CSV table of C-alpha atoms in Angstrom, one decimal:
chain,number,residue,atom,x,y,z
A,1,ALA,CA,-17.4,4.5,-7.2
A,2,ALA,CA,-15.0,7.6,-6.9
A,3,GLY,CA,-11.2,6.5,-6.5
A,4,VAL,CA,-7.9,8.2,-5.6
A,5,ILE,CA,-6.7,10.4,-8.4
A,6,GLN,CA,-3.3,10.6,-9.2
A,7,SER,CA,-1.5,13.3,-11.8
A,8,PRO,CA,0.5,13.0,-13.7
A,9,ARG,CA,0.6,9.3,-14.6
A,10,HIS,CA,3.9,9.3,-16.1
A,11,LEU,CA,6.7,12.0,-15.5
A,12,ILE,CA,10.0,12.4,-17.1
A,13,LYS,CA,12.9,14.6,-15.5
A,14,GLU,CA,16.4,15.3,-15.7
A,15,LYS,CA,18.8,15.3,-12.5
A,16,ARG,CA,18.5,18.6,-10.4
A,17,GLU,CA,15.1,19.4,-11.8
A,18,THR,CA,12.0,19.5,-9.4
A,19,ALA,CA,8.6,17.7,-9.8
A,20,THR,CA,5.3,17.9,-8.4
A,21,LEU,CA,3.0,15.3,-8.1
A,22,LYS,CA,-0.8,15.5,-7.2
A,23,CYS,CA,-3.2,13.5,-5.3
A,24,TYR,CA,-6.8,13.7,-5.3
A,25,PRO,CA,-8.3,11.6,-1.9
A,26,ILE,CA,-11.5,9.6,-2.1
A,27,PRO,CA,-14.2,12.0,-1.1
A,28,ARG,CA,-14.7,12.1,2.6
A,29,HIS,CA,-11.3,10.5,3.4
A,30,ASP,CA,-9.7,12.5,6.2
A,31,THR,CA,-6.3,10.8,5.6
A,32,VAL,CA,-3.8,11.1,2.8
A,33,TYR,CA,-0.4,8.7,2.7
A,34,TRP,CA,2.6,8.6,0.1
A,35,TYR,CA,4.4,5.8,-0.7
A,36,GLN,CA,7.8,5.2,-2.9
A,37,GLN,CA,8.1,2.1,-4.7
A,38,GLY,CA,11.5,1.5,-6.5
A,39,PRO,CA,11.9,-1.2,-9.0
A,40,GLY,CA,11.2,-4.7,-7.8
A,41,GLN,CA,10.6,-3.1,-4.2
A,42,ASP,CA,7.8,-3.2,-1.8
A,43,PRO,CA,6.0,0.5,-1.1
A,44,GLN,CA,7.7,2.5,1.6
A,45,PHE,CA,5.8,5.1,3.6
A,46,LEU,CA,7.1,8.7,3.1
A,47,ILE,CA,4.3,11.1,4.8
A,48,SER,CA,0.9,11.2,5.7
A,49,PHE,CA,-1.8,14.1,6.5
A,50,TYR,CA,-4.8,13.8,8.5
A,51,GLU,CA,-7.0,16.5,8.3
A,52,LYS,CA,-4.6,18.7,6.3
A,53,MET,CA,-1.8,18.3,9.0
A,54,GLN,CA,1.1,16.3,8.7
A,55,SER,CA,0.6,13.0,11.0
A,56,ASP,CA,3.6,10.9,10.3
A,57,LYS,CA,6.9,11.1,8.6
A,58,GLY,CA,8.7,8.3,7.1
A,59,SER,CA,12.0,7.5,4.9
A,60,ILE,CA,11.3,10.8,3.0
A,61,PRO,CA,14.3,12.5,2.0
A,62,ASP,CA,14.9,16.7,3.0
A,63,ARG,CA,14.9,17.5,-0.6
A,64,PHE,CA,10.9,16.4,-0.7
A,65,SER,CA,8.0,18.0,0.8
A,66,ALA,CA,4.4,17.6,0.6
A,67,GLN,CA,1.3,19.2,1.9
A,68,GLN,CA,-2.4,18.8,2.2
A,69,PHE,CA,-4.8,21.7,1.2
A,70,SER,CA,-8.3,22.8,2.3
A,71,ASP,CA,-10.0,20.7,-0.5
A,72,TYR,CA,-8.0,17.5,0.9
A,73,HIS,CA,-5.7,17.1,-2.2
A,74,SER,CA,-2.3,16.6,-1.4
A,75,GLU,CA,0.8,17.6,-3.5
A,76,LEU,CA,4.4,15.9,-3.1
A,77,ASN,CA,7.2,18.4,-3.9
A,78,MET,CA,10.5,17.0,-5.1
A,79,SER,CA,13.7,19.1,-5.9
A,80,SER,CA,17.3,18.3,-6.9
A,81,LEU,CA,16.1,15.3,-8.5
A,82,GLU,CA,18.5,12.2,-8.5
A,83,LEU,CA,18.6,8.9,-10.4
A,84,GLY,CA,17.6,7.1,-7.4
A,85,ASP,CA,14.4,8.9,-6.9
A,86,SER,CA,13.1,7.1,-10.2
A,87,ALA,CA,10.3,5.2,-8.8
A,88,LEU,CA,6.5,4.9,-8.8
A,89,TYR,CA,4.8,7.0,-6.3
A,90,PHE,CA,1.6,6.0,-4.7
A,91,CYS,CA,-0.9,8.1,-2.7
A,92,ALA,CA,-3.5,6.6,-1.0
A,93,SER,CA,-6.5,7.6,1.2
A,94,SER,CA,-8.5,6.5,3.9
A,95,PHE,CA,-11.1,7.3,6.7
A,96,ASP,CA,-8.9,6.8,9.6
A,97,ARG,CA,-10.7,5.8,12.9
A,98,GLY,CA,-7.9,3.1,14.0
A,99,PRO,CA,-5.8,0.5,11.9
A,100,HIS,CA,-8.5,-1.3,10.5
A,101,GLN,CA,-9.5,0.7,7.6
A,102,PRO,CA,-8.2,-0.5,4.1
A,103,GLN,CA,-6.1,2.4,2.3
A,104,HIS,CA,-7.0,2.7,-1.2
A,105,PHE,CA,-4.6,3.3,-3.7
A,106,GLY,CA,-4.3,5.7,-6.8
A,107,ASP,CA,-2.8,4.2,-10.2
A,108,GLY,CA,0.7,6.0,-8.9
A,109,THR,CA,2.9,8.2,-10.8
A,110,ARG,CA,5.8,6.5,-12.5
A,111,LEU,CA,8.8,9.1,-12.2
A,112,SER,CA,11.8,8.7,-14.3
A,113,ILE,CA,15.0,10.5,-14.0
A,114,LEU,CA,17.4,10.7,-16.8
B,1,ALA,CA,13.1,-6.8,12.8
B,2,GLN,CA,11.0,-7.7,9.5
B,3,LYS,CA,7.4,-6.7,10.4
B,4,ILE,CA,6.0,-8.4,7.5
B,5,THR,CA,7.6,-11.6,6.0
B,6,GLN,CA,6.7,-13.3,2.9
B,7,THR,CA,8.7,-16.3,2.2
B,8,GLN,CA,7.6,-17.1,-1.2
B,9,PRO,CA,9.4,-15.0,-4.0
B,10,GLY,CA,7.5,-16.5,-6.6
B,11,MET,CA,4.6,-18.9,-7.0
B,12,PHE,CA,3.0,-21.3,-9.8
B,13,VAL,CA,-0.3,-22.9,-9.9
B,14,GLN,CA,-2.3,-24.2,-12.9
B,15,GLU,CA,-5.5,-22.2,-13.8
B,16,LYS,CA,-8.7,-23.3,-12.3
B,17,GLU,CA,-6.5,-24.8,-9.1
B,18,ALA,CA,-6.3,-23.0,-5.5
B,19,VAL,CA,-2.7,-21.4,-4.2
B,20,THR,CA,-2.0,-20.4,-0.9
B,21,LEU,CA,0.4,-17.3,-0.7
B,22,ASP,CA,2.3,-17.2,2.8
B,23,CYS,CA,2.3,-14.2,5.5
B,24,THR,CA,3.5,-13.7,8.7
B,25,TYR,CA,3.7,-10.6,10.8
B,26,ASP,CA,5.4,-9.4,14.1
B,27,THR,CA,3.8,-6.6,16.2
B,28,SER,CA,3.1,-6.3,20.2
B,29,ASP,CA,0.0,-4.0,19.7
B,30,GLN,CA,-3.1,-5.6,20.1
B,31,SER,CA,-5.1,-3.6,17.5
B,32,TYR,CA,-3.7,-3.9,14.1
B,33,GLY,CA,-5.3,-4.9,10.6
B,34,LEU,CA,-3.8,-7.1,8.0
B,35,PHE,CA,-4.3,-6.4,4.4
B,36,TRP,CA,-3.5,-8.2,0.9
B,37,TYR,CA,-3.0,-6.0,-2.2
B,38,LYS,CA,-2.6,-7.5,-5.7
B,39,GLN,CA,-0.2,-5.3,-8.2
B,40,PRO,CA,-0.5,-6.3,-11.8
B,41,SER,CA,2.5,-5.7,-14.2
B,42,SER,CA,0.4,-2.4,-15.3
B,43,GLY,CA,1.6,-1.0,-11.6
B,44,GLU,CA,-1.7,-0.3,-10.0
B,45,MET,CA,-2.3,-1.2,-6.3
B,46,ILE,CA,-5.6,-3.1,-5.6
B,47,PHE,CA,-7.2,-3.8,-2.2
B,48,LEU,CA,-8.2,-7.3,-1.9
B,49,ILE,CA,-9.1,-8.3,1.8
B,50,TYR,CA,-8.6,-7.4,5.0
B,51,GLN,CA,-8.7,-9.0,8.5
B,52,GLY,CA,-8.6,-7.4,11.9
B,53,SER,CA,-6.9,-8.4,14.8
B,54,TYR,CA,-10.1,-8.9,16.9
B,55,ASP,CA,-11.9,-10.8,14.2
B,56,GLU,CA,-12.6,-14.4,15.2
B,57,GLN,CA,-13.6,-15.4,11.8
B,58,ASN,CA,-11.4,-15.7,8.9
B,59,ALA,CA,-12.1,-12.7,6.1
B,60,THR,CA,-13.6,-13.8,2.9
B,61,GLU,CA,-14.3,-11.7,-0.3
B,62,GLY,CA,-15.3,-13.8,-3.3
B,63,ARG,CA,-12.3,-16.0,-4.5
B,64,TYR,CA,-10.0,-14.7,-1.7
B,65,SER,CA,-9.9,-16.0,1.6
B,66,LEU,CA,-7.7,-15.2,4.5
B,67,ASN,CA,-6.4,-17.9,6.8
B,68,PHE,CA,-5.7,-15.9,10.1
B,69,GLN,CA,-4.0,-18.0,12.7
B,70,LYS,CA,-3.5,-15.0,15.5
B,71,ALA,CA,-1.3,-17.3,17.7
B,72,ARG,CA,1.2,-18.1,14.9
B,73,LYS,CA,1.0,-14.8,13.6
B,74,SER,CA,0.1,-15.6,9.9
B,75,ALA,CA,-2.3,-14.4,7.8
B,76,ASN,CA,-2.0,-16.2,4.5
B,77,LEU,CA,-4.1,-15.4,1.4
B,78,VAL,CA,-5.9,-18.4,-0.4
B,79,ILE,CA,-7.1,-17.9,-4.0
B,80,SER,CA,-9.7,-20.4,-5.1
B,81,ALA,CA,-10.2,-21.4,-8.5
B,82,SER,CA,-7.2,-19.3,-10.2
B,83,GLN,CA,-7.7,-17.2,-13.3
B,84,LEU,CA,-5.3,-16.2,-15.8
B,85,GLY,CA,-5.8,-12.7,-14.5
B,86,ASP,CA,-4.7,-13.4,-11.1
B,87,SER,CA,-1.3,-13.4,-12.3
B,88,ALA,CA,0.4,-10.6,-10.3
B,89,MET,CA,2.6,-9.4,-7.6
B,90,TYR,CA,0.7,-10.0,-4.2
B,91,PHE,CA,1.7,-7.7,-1.0
B,92,CYS,CA,0.6,-8.7,2.6
B,93,ALA,CA,0.7,-5.4,4.6
B,94,MET,CA,0.0,-4.4,8.1
B,95,ARG,CA,-1.4,-1.3,10.0
B,96,GLU,CA,-0.6,-1.1,13.6
B,97,GLY,CA,-2.6,0.8,16.3
B,98,SER,CA,-1.1,4.0,17.3
B,99,SER,CA,-0.8,5.2,21.0
B,100,SER,CA,0.0,8.7,20.2
B,101,GLY,CA,-3.5,9.3,18.6
B,102,GLY,CA,-4.1,11.1,15.5
B,103,SER,CA,-3.6,9.0,12.4
B,104,ASN,CA,-0.5,7.4,12.0
B,105,TYR,CA,-1.7,4.3,10.4
B,106,LYS,CA,0.9,3.6,7.9
B,107,LEU,CA,1.2,0.6,5.8
B,108,THR,CA,3.8,-1.8,6.3
B,109,PHE,CA,4.5,-4.1,3.4
B,110,GLY,CA,6.4,-7.4,2.7
B,111,LYS,CA,8.2,-8.1,-0.2
B,112,GLY,CA,5.8,-9.5,-2.0
B,113,THR,CA,4.7,-12.9,-3.9
B,114,LEU,CA,4.9,-13.0,-7.7
B,115,LEU,CA,2.2,-15.3,-8.6
B,116,THR,CA,2.1,-17.1,-12.2
B,117,VAL,CA,-1.3,-18.5,-13.4
B,118,ASN,CA,-0.6,-21.2,-16.1
B,119,PRO,CA,-3.0,-22.3,-18.6
């Protein structure tokens, strides 16, 4: 079965640079979620999109932005990168008709800031 | 207040034995979902099992079962016949119902339990 695809798997950037992370959800899933997992931490919700519209926002810095495109893929854009942005970034997708559907995660993008 | 509490930072179990990972939750919603995810050292997040707030029977999925006690707000994961490949971080997570419509069903995670299976 098709899974959530994230790219790149690994990304190394320097401070103050920009980064773009991509996510391709499972076909027919209508909702995409982005999470940030710092070292030794639990994943924290950043932002979500339902049918290409932003549906919820969590602890996402103003330096970050995201969007979902007509083909349902999503991109997380990160600017003025800081050392603290080093983390594992997950995209998850689900077919949301309530809180009872599991979210399926991609393998994540490991972002390292030097 | 913490919405998901996992009180066991680490657990050890012998291969082939059963182990229970604890999870308690806090919500005022009537409709919610409880999920367990496994995260191996390679980093991916793997969905294991789900329990709905209205489900009267405990969920089971192969060697995984969920001991759901709604009145106590607990949703413990039971892994039977542990295998070496079960060594990983396990996260309990919750999705709550949204009164605002649309799709706001983000996951809230606990801090996780690191399970080590010994040969």
